[in-house]
Tab-separated table of C-alpha atoms and ligand atoms in Angstrom:
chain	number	residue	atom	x	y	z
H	1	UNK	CA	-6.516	5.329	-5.625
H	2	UNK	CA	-5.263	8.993	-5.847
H	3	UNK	CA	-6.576	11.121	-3.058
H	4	UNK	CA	-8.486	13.650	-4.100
H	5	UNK	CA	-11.617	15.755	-2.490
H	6	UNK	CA	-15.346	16.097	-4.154
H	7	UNK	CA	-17.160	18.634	-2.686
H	8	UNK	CA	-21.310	20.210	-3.865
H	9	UNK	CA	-21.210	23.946	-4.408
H	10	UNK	CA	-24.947	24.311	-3.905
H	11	UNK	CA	-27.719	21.775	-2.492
H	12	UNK	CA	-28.219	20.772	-5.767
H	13	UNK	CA	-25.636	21.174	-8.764
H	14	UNK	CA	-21.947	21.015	-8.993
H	15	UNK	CA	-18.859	19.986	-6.703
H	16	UNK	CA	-15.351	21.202	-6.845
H	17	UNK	CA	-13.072	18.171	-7.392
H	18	UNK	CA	-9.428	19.265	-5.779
H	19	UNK	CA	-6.118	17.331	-5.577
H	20	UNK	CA	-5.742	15.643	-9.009
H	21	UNK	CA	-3.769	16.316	-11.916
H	22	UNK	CA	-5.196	15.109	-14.793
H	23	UNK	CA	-2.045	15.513	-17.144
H	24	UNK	CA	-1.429	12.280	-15.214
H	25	UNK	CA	-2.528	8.778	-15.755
H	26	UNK	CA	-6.239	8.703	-13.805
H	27	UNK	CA	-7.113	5.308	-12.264
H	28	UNK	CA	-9.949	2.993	-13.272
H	29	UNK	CA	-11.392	3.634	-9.960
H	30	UNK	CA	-10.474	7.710	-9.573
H	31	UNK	CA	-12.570	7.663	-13.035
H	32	UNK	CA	-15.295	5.421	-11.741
H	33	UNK	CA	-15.880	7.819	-8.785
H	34	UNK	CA	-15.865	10.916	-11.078
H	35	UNK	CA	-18.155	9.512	-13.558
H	36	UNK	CA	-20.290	9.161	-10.240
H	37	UNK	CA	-20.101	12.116	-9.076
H	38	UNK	CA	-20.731	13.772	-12.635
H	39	UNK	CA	-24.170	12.123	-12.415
H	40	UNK	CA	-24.461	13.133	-9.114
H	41	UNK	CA	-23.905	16.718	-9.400
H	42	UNK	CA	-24.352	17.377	-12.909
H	43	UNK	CA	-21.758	20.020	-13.207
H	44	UNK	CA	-17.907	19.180	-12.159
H	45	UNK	CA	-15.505	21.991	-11.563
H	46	UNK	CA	-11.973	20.668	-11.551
H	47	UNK	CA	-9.654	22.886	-10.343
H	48	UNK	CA	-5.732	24.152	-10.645
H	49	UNK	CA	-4.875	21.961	-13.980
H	50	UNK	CA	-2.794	22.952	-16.535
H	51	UNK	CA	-3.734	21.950	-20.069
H	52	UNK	CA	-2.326	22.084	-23.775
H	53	UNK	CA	-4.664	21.407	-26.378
H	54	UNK	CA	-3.273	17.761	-26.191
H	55	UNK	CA	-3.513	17.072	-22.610
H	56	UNK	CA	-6.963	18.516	-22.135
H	57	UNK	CA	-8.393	16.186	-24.699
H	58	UNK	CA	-6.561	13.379	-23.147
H	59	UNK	CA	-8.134	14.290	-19.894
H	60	UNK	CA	-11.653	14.528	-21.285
H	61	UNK	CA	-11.834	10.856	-22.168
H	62	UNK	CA	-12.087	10.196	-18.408
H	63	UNK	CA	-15.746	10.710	-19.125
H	64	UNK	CA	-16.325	9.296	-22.569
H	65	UNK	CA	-15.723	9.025	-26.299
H	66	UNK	CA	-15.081	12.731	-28.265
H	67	UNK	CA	-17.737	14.629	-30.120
H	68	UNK	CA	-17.109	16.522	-32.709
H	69	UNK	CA	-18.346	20.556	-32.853
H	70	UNK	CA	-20.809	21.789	-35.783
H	71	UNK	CA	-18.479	24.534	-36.775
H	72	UNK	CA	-15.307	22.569	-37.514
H	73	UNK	CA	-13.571	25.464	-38.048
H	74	UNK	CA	-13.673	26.670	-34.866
H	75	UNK	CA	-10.664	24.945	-33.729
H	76	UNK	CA	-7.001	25.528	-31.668
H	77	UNK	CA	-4.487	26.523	-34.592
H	78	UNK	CA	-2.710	22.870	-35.232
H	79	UNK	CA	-5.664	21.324	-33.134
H	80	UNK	CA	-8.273	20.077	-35.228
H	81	UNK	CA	-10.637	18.341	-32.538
H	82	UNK	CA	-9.748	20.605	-29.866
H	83	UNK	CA	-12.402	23.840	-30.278
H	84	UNK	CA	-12.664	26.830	-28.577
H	85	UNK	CA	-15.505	29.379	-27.373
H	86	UNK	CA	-14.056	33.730	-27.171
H	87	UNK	CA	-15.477	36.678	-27.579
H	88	UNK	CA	-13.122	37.317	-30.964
H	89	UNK	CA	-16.608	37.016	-33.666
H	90	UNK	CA	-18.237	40.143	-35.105
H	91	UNK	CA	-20.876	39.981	-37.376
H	92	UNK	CA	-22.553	43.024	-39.017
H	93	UNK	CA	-20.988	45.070	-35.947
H	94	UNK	CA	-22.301	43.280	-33.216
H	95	UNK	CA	-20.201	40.966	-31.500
H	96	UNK	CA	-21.075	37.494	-31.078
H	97	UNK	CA	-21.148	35.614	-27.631
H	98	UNK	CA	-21.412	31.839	-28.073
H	99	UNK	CA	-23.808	30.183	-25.825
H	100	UNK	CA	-25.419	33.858	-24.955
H	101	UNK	CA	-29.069	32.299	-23.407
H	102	UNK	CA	-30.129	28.928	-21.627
H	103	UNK	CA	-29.575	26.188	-23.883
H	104	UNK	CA	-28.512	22.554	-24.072
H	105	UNK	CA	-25.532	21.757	-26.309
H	106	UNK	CA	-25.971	20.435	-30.231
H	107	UNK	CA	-29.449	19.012	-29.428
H	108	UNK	CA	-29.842	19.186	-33.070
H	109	UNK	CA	-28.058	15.822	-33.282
H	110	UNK	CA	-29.850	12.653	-32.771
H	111	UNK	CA	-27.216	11.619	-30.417
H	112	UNK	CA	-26.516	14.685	-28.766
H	113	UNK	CA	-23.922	15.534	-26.952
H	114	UNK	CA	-23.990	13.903	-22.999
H	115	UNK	CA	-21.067	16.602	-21.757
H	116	UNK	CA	-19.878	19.667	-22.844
H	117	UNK	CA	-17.025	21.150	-21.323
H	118	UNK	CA	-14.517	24.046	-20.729
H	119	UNK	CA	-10.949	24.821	-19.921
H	120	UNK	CA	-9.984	28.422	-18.892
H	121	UNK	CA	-7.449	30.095	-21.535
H	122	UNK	CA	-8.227	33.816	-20.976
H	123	UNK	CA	-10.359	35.110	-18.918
H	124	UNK	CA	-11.750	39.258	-18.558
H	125	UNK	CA	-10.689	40.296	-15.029
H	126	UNK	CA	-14.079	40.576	-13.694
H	127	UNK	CA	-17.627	38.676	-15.145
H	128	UNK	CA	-18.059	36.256	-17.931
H	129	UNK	CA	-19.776	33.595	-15.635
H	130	UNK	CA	-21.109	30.687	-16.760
H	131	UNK	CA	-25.099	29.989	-15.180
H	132	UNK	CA	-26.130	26.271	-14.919
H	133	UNK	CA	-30.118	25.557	-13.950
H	134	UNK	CA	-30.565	22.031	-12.643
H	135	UNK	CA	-33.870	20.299	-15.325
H	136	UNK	CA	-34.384	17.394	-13.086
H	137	UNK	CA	-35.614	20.015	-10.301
H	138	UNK	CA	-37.226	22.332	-12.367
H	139	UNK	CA	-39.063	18.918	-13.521
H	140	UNK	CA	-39.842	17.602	-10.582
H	141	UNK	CA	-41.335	21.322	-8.965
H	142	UNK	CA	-43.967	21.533	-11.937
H	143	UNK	CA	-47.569	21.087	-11.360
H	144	UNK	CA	-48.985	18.077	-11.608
H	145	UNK	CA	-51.368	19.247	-14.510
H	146	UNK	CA	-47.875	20.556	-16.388
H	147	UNK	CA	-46.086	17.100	-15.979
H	148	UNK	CA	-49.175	15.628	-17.501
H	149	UNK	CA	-48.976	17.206	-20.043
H	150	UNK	CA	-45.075	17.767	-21.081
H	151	UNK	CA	-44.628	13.827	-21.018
H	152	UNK	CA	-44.723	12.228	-23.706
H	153	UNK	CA	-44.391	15.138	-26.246
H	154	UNK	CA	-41.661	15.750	-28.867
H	155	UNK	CA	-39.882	18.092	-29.981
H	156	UNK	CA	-37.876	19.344	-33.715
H	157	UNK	CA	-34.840	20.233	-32.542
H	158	UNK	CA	-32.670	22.077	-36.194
H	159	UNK	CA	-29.209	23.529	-36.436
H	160	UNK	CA	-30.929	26.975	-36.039
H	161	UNK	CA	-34.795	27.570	-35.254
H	162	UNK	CA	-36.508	30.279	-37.274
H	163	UNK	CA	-37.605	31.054	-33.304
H	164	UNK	CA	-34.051	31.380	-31.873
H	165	UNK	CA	-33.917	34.328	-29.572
H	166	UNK	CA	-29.773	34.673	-31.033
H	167	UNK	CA	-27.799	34.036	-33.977
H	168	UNK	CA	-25.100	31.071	-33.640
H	169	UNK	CA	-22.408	32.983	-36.022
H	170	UNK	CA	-20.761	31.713	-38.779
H	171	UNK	CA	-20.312	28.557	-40.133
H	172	UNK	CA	-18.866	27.601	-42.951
H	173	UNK	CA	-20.629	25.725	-45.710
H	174	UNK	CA	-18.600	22.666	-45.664
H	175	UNK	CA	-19.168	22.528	-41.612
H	176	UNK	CA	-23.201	23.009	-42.620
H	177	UNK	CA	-23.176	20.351	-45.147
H	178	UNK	CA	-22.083	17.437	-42.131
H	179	UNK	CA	-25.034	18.935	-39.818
H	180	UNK	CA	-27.333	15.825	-39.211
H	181	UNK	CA	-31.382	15.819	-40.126
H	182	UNK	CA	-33.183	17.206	-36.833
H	183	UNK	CA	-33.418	15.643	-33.786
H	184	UNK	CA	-36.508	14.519	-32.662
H	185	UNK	CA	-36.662	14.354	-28.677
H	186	UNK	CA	-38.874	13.932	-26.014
H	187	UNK	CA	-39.486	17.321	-23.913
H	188	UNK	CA	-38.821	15.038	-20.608
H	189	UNK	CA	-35.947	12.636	-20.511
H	190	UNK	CA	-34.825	10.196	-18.077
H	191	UNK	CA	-31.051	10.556	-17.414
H	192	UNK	CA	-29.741	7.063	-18.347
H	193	UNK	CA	-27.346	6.949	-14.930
H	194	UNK	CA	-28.642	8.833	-12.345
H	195	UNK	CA	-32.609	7.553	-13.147
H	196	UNK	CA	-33.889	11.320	-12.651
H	197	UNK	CA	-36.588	12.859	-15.187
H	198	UNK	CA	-35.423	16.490	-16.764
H	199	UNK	CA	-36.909	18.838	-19.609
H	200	UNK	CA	-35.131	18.894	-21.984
H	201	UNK	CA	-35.530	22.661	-23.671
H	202	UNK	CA	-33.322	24.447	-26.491
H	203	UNK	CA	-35.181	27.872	-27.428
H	204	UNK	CA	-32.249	28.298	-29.797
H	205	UNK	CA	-33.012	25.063	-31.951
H	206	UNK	CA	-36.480	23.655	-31.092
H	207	UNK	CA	-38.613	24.851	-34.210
H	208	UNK	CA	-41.706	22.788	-33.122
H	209	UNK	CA	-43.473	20.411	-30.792
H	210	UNK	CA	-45.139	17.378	-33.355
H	211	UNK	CA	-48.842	17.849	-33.098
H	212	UNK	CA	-49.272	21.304	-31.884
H	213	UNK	CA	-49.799	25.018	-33.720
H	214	UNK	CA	-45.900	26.816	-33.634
H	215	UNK	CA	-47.960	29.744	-31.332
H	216	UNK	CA	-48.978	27.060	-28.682
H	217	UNK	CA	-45.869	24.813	-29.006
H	218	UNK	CA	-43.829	28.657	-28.432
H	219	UNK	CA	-45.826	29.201	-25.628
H	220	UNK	CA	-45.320	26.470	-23.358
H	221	UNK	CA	-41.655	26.507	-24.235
H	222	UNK	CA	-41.556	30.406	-23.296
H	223	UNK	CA	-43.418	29.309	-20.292
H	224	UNK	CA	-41.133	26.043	-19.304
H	225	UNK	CA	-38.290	28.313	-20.017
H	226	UNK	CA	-39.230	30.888	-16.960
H	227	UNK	CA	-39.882	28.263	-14.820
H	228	UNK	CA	-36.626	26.500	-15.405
H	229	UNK	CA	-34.598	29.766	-15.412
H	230	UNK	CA	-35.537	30.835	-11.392
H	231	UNK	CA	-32.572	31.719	-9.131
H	232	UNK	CA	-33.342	28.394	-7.033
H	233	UNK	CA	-32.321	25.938	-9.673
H	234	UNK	CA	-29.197	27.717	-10.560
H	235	UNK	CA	-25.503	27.449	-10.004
H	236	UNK	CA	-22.960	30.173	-10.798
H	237	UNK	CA	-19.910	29.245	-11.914
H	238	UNK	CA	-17.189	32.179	-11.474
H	239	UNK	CA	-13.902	31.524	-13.473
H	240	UNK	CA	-10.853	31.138	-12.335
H	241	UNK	CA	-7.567	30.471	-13.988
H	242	UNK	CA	-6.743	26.180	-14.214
H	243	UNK	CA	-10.589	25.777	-14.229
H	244	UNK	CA	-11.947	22.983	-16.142
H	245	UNK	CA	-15.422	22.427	-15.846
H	246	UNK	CA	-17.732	19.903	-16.960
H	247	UNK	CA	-21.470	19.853	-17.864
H	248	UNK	CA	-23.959	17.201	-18.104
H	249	UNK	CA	-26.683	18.854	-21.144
H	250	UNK	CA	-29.054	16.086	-20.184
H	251	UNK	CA	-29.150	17.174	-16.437
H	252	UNK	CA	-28.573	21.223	-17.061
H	253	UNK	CA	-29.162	23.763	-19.336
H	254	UNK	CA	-26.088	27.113	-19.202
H	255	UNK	CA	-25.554	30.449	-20.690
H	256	UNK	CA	-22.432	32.211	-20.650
H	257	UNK	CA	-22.598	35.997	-19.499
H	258	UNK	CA	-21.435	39.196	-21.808
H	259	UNK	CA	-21.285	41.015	-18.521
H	260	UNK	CA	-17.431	41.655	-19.097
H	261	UNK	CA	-15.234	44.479	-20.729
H	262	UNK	CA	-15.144	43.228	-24.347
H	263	UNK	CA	-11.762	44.838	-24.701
H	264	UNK	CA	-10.677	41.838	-22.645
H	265	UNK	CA	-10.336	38.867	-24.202
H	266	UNK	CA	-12.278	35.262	-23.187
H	267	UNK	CA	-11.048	32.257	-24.838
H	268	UNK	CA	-11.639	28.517	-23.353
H	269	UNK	CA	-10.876	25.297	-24.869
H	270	UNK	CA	-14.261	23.302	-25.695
H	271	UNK	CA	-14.448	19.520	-26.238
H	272	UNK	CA	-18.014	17.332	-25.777
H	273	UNK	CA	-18.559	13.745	-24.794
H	274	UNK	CA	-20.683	11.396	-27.112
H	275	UNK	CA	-24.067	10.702	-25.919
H	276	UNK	CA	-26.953	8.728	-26.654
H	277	UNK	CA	-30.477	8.760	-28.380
H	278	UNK	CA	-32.365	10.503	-25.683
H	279	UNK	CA	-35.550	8.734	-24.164
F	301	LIG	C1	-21.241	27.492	-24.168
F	301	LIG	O1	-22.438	27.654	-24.327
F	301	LIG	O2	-20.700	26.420	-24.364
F	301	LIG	C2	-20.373	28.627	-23.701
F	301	LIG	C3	-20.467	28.817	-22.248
F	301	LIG	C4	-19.518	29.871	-21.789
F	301	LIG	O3	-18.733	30.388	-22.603
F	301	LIG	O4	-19.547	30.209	-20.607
């Protein structure tokens, strides 16, 4: 086995992996460990690679099968299945930020998406962080009375909710035709590897809770939402360049920050992993 070094960033979410290169052949048991640790930790920061479009979505299959993005056309020139998030989109004026508030990625799908992740193209020279807030914790620190009554509901999860506090852009008609029906998921999930409850929250595409009024159903989201958000669950990820970084969207929910000098640009290749009816 390579050697390589995993190390948490907080007392609860993500660890800096340091010492492989994954334009190389990774081990069956250098992946086992890092699918491991990605359970773990929830959010893996590998650090110091250097990635074309081909070899990052080589390296991605270390944790799983690709999934394709909603907006097909948001691809690498040449690259198809390799996507990318920037600050390049303006509609009517105002310039759009991809992933702008606390959300879980595509949870629209049936099978969402188990990983989402990043590699570092451009970056501005200062801001444009990425904020992760660990669900199984904000979970497990509810009342009592509020766990009682989260489990076991559902909620419609749609491309875009009428109720979305931002706009996801363009997309083009063809991409909108191949969006699935809604997904229809339980507000607490149990993380199939690590065991751990989470909520599972989307402000940007849950349009209802089955069996309550929209005003109530909005309500305990808004309410779950500032709960989830506090500092304490939260890990800050500050770019560098050769950063690839990994999420787990049924152990964290992220927004990116458009803290930064939109002069600059910020461009990062995007790929997710295939995951599985959540439950
Ligand atoms: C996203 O939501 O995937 C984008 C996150 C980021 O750009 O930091």
């Amino acid at each position: 086995m390579t050697s390589f070094t995993i190390t948490p960033m907080t007392g609860h979410t993500g660890a800096e992996v340091v010492g492989l290169d994954f334009t190389k052949p990774i081990d069956g048991e250098t992946r086992a460990s890092l699918n491991r640790a990605f359970a773990q930790h929830h959010v893996l920061v590998m650090r110091d690679q250097h990635f074309s479009p081909d070899q990052f979505k080589v390296a991605a299959q270390v944790f799983g099968e690709l999934k394709p993005h909603d907006k097909k056309e948001t691809h690498v020139p040449g690259h198809p299945d390799v996507y990318y998030v920037s600050n390049d989109e303006v509609v009517n004026g105002k310039r759009v930020i991809p992933g702008e508030t606390f959300h879980t990625d595509h949870s629209n799908h049936p099978r969402p998406p188990k990983a989402t992740m990043l590699y570092a193209v451009e970056l501005p020279s200062r801001g444009g962080d990425t904020q992760y807030v660990n669900m199984h914790d904000a979970y497990d620190e509810l009342p009592a009375a509020t766990k009682q009554k989260v489990d076991g509901l559902k909620a419609v999860h749609v491309y875009l909710s009428k109720y979305s506090p931002r706009s996801l852009g363009k997309i083009t008609a063809d991409s909108l035709r191949d969006v699935p029906p809604p997904g229809i998921h339980p507000l607490v999930r149990t993380h199939p590897e690590n065991g751990r409850k989470a909520l599972y929250l989307n402000p940007v595409r849950i349009e209802s809770i089955v069996g309550m009024e929209d005003t109530d159903a909005l309500a305990l989201i808004d309410g779950l939402m500032r709960h989830s958000t506090q500092q304490h669950f939260e890990y800050r990820h500050k770019w560098r360049h050769g950063d690839w970084v990994i999420w787990d969207n049924r152990s964290v929910m992220h927004q990116a920050n458009p803290d930064y000098d939109m002069n600059e640009r910020r461009y990062l290749y995007r790929l997710m992993i295939q995951g599985e009816v959540p439950a």
